[in-house]
Protein backbone atom coordinates (compact mmCIF):
# COMPACT_ATOMS: atom_id res chain seq x y z
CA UNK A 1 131.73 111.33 108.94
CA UNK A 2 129.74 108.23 108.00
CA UNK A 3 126.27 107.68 107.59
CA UNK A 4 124.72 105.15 109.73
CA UNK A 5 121.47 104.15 108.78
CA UNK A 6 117.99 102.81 110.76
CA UNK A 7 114.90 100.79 108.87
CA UNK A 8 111.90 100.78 111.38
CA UNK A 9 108.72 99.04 110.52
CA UNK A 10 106.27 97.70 113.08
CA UNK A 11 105.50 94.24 112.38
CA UNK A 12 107.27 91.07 111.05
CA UNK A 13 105.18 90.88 108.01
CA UNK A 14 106.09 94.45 106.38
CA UNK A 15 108.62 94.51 103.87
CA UNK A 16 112.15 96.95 104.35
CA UNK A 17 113.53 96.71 101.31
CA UNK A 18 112.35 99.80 99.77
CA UNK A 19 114.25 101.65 103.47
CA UNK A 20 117.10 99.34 102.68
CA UNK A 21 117.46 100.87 98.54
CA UNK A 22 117.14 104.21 99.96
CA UNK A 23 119.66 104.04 102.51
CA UNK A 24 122.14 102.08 100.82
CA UNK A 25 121.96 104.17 97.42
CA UNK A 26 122.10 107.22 99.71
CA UNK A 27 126.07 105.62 100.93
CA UNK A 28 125.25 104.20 104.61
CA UNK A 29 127.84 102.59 105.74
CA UNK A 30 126.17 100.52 107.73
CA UNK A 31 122.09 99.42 108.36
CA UNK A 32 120.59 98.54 111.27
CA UNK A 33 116.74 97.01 110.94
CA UNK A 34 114.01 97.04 113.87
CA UNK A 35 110.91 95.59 113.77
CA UNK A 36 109.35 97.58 116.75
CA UNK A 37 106.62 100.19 117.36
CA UNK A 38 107.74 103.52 116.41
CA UNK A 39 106.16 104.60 119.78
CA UNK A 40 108.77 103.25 122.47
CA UNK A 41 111.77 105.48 123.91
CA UNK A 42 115.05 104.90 122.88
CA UNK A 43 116.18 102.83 125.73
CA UNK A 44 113.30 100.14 124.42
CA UNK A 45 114.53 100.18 121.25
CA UNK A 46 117.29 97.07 120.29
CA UNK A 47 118.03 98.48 116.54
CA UNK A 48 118.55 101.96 117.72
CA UNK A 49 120.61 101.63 120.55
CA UNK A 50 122.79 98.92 117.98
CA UNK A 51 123.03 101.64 115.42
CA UNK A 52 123.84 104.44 118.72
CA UNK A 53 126.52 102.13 119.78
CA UNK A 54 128.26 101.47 116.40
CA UNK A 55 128.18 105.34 115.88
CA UNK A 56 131.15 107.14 116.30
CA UNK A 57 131.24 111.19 116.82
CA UNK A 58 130.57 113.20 113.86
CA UNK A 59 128.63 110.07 112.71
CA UNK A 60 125.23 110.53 111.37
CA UNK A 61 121.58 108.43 112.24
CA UNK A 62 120.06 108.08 108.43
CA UNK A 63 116.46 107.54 108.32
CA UNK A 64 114.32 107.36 104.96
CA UNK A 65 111.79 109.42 106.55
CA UNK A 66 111.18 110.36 110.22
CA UNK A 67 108.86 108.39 110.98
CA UNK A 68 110.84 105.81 110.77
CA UNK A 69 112.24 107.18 113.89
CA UNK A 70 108.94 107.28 115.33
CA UNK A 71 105.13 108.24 114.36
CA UNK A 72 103.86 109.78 117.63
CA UNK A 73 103.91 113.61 118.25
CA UNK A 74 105.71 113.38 121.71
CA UNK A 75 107.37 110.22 122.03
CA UNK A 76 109.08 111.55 118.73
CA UNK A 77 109.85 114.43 119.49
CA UNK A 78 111.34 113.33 122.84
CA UNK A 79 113.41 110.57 121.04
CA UNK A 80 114.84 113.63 118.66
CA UNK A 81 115.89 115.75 121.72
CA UNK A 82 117.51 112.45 123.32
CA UNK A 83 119.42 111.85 120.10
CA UNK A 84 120.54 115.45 120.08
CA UNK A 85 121.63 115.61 123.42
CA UNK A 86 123.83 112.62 123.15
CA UNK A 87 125.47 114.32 120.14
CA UNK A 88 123.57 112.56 117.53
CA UNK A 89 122.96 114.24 114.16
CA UNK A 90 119.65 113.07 112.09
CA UNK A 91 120.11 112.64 108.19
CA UNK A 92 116.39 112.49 106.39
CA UNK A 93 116.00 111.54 103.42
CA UNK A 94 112.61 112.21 102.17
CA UNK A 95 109.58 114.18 103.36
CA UNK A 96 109.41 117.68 104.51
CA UNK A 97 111.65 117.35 107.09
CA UNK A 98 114.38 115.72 104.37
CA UNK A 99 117.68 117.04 104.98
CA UNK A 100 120.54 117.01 108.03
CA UNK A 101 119.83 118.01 111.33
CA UNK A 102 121.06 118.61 114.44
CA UNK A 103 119.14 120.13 116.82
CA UNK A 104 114.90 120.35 116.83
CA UNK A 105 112.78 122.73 114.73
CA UNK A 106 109.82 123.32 113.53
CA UNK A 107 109.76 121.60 110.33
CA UNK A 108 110.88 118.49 112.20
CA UNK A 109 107.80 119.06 114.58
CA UNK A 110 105.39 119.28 111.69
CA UNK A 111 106.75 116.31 110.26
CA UNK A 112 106.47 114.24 113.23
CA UNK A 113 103.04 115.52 113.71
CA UNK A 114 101.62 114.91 109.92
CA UNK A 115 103.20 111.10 110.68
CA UNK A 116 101.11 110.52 113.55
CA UNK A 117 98.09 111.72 111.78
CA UNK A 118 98.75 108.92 109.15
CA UNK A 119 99.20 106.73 111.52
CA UNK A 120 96.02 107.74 113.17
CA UNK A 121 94.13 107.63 109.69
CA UNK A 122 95.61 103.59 108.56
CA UNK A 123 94.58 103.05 112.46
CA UNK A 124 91.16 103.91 111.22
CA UNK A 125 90.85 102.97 108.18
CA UNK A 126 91.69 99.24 109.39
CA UNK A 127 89.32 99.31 112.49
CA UNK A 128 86.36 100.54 109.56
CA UNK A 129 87.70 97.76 107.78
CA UNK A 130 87.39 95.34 110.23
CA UNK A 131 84.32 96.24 111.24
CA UNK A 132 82.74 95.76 107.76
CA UNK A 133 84.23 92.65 107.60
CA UNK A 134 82.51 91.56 110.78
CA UNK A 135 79.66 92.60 109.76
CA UNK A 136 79.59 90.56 106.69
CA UNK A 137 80.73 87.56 108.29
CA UNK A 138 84.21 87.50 108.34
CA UNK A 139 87.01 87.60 110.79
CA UNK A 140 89.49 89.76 109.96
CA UNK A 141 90.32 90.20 105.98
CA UNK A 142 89.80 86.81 105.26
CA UNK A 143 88.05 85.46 103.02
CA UNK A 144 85.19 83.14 104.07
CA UNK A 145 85.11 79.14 103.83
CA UNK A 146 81.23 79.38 103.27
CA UNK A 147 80.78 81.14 99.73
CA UNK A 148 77.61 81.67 98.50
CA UNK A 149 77.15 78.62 96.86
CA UNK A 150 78.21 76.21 99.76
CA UNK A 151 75.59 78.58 102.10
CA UNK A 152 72.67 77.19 99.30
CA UNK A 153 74.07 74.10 99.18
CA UNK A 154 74.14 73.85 102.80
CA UNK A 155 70.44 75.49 102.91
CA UNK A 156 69.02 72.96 100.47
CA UNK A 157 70.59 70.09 102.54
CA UNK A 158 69.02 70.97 105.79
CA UNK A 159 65.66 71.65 103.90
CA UNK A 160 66.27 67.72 103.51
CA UNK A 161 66.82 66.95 107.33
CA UNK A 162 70.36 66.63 107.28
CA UNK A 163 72.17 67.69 110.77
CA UNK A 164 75.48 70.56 110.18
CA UNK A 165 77.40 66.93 110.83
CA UNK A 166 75.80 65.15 108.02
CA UNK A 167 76.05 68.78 105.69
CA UNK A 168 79.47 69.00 106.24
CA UNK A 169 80.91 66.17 104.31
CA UNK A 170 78.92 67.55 101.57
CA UNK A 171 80.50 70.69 101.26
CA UNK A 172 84.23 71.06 99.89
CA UNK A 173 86.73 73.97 99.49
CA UNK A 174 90.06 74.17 98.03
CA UNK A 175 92.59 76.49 100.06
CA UNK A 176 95.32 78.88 98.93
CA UNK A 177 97.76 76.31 98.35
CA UNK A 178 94.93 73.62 96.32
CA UNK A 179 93.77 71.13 99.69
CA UNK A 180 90.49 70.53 99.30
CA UNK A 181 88.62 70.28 103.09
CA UNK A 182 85.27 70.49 104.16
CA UNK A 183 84.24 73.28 105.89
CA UNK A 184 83.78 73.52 109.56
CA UNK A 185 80.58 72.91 111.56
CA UNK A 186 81.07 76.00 113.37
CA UNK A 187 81.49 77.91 110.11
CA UNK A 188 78.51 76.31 108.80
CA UNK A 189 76.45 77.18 111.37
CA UNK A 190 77.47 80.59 111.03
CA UNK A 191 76.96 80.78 107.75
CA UNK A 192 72.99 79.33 107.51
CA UNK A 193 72.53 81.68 110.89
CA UNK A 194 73.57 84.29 108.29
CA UNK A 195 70.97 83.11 106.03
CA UNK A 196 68.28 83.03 108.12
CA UNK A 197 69.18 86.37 109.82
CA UNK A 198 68.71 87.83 106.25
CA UNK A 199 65.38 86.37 105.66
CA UNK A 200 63.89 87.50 108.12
């Protein structure tokens, strides 16, 4: 019997290596990486199937913890009983549900439902996130061009009857990797819009 193991995470920027440690000091033989939603069926998932088709009987799908096989109640749960009727056993490493396994129960139910309740909570927590950052002037996480001090600067330039397109050249900014640039008009318009929003 070898262990045949599966990283999951669902976007390009999220780091595996801590899936890859556990795997490999847990003696896979093998690791197969996806960087998919854990919410599609088998048949849309390219690293499963891979790791399904290098599998030989007896062989054993290793996951770090289940979600990694998938973090929503049914199509998890679904994906389980389609691995176990094609004769596919389930190694977990960590979690409740941490141990082999071969054919559903209720542990591995609970576990698949506590992961899509984190997954509903970060879903949350990064739409309140968002939203605060929208509704402090910023798109996303990022941080804004227009800092405080380039909004008074700006402010105390148009006091003086400078047009945005004469304020801009004024104003300067140094990015992550040390370019200075000036900001844009749009994002100085924003930001004195700001300013007068807040006087009022």
């Amino acid at each position: 019997m070898a262990l045949v193991g599966l990283v999951r995470v669902s976007m390009d920027k999220q780091e595996t290596a801590r899936q890859h440690d556990a795997l490999t000091e847990a003696g896979c033989a093998k690791i197969f990486e996806e960087k998919i939603s854990g919410k599609l069926s088998v048949s849309e998932r390219p690293g499963l199937l891979s790791a399904l088709d290098y599998m030989r009987e007896g062989d054993m799908l290793t996951v770090q913890e289940v979600d990694r096989l998938g973090r929503n109640l049914l199509e998890g749960l679904l994906m389980l009983t389609d691995l176990f009727e094609r004769g596919v056993a389930v190694k977990v490493l960590d979690g409740i549900a941490k141990g082999d396994h071969t054919e559903r129960s209720l542990i591995l139910d609970l576990a698949f439902a506590l992961a899509e309740d984190r997954r509903r909570d970060i879903v949350k927590k990064t739409k309140n996130g968002l939203e605060t950052a929208r509704k402090s002037g910023r798109v996303g996480g990022r941080r804004p061009v227009m800092t405080e001090a380039l909004t008074t600067q700006a402010v105390a330039l148009r006091a003086k009857g400078f047009t945005i397109r004469q304020i801009q050249p004024h104003l300067s900014y140094k990015t992550g990797s040390g370019e200075t640039r000036n900001p844009s008009v749009g994002a100085i318009s924003q930001a004195l819009q700001a300013h007068d929003d807040s006087q009022s």
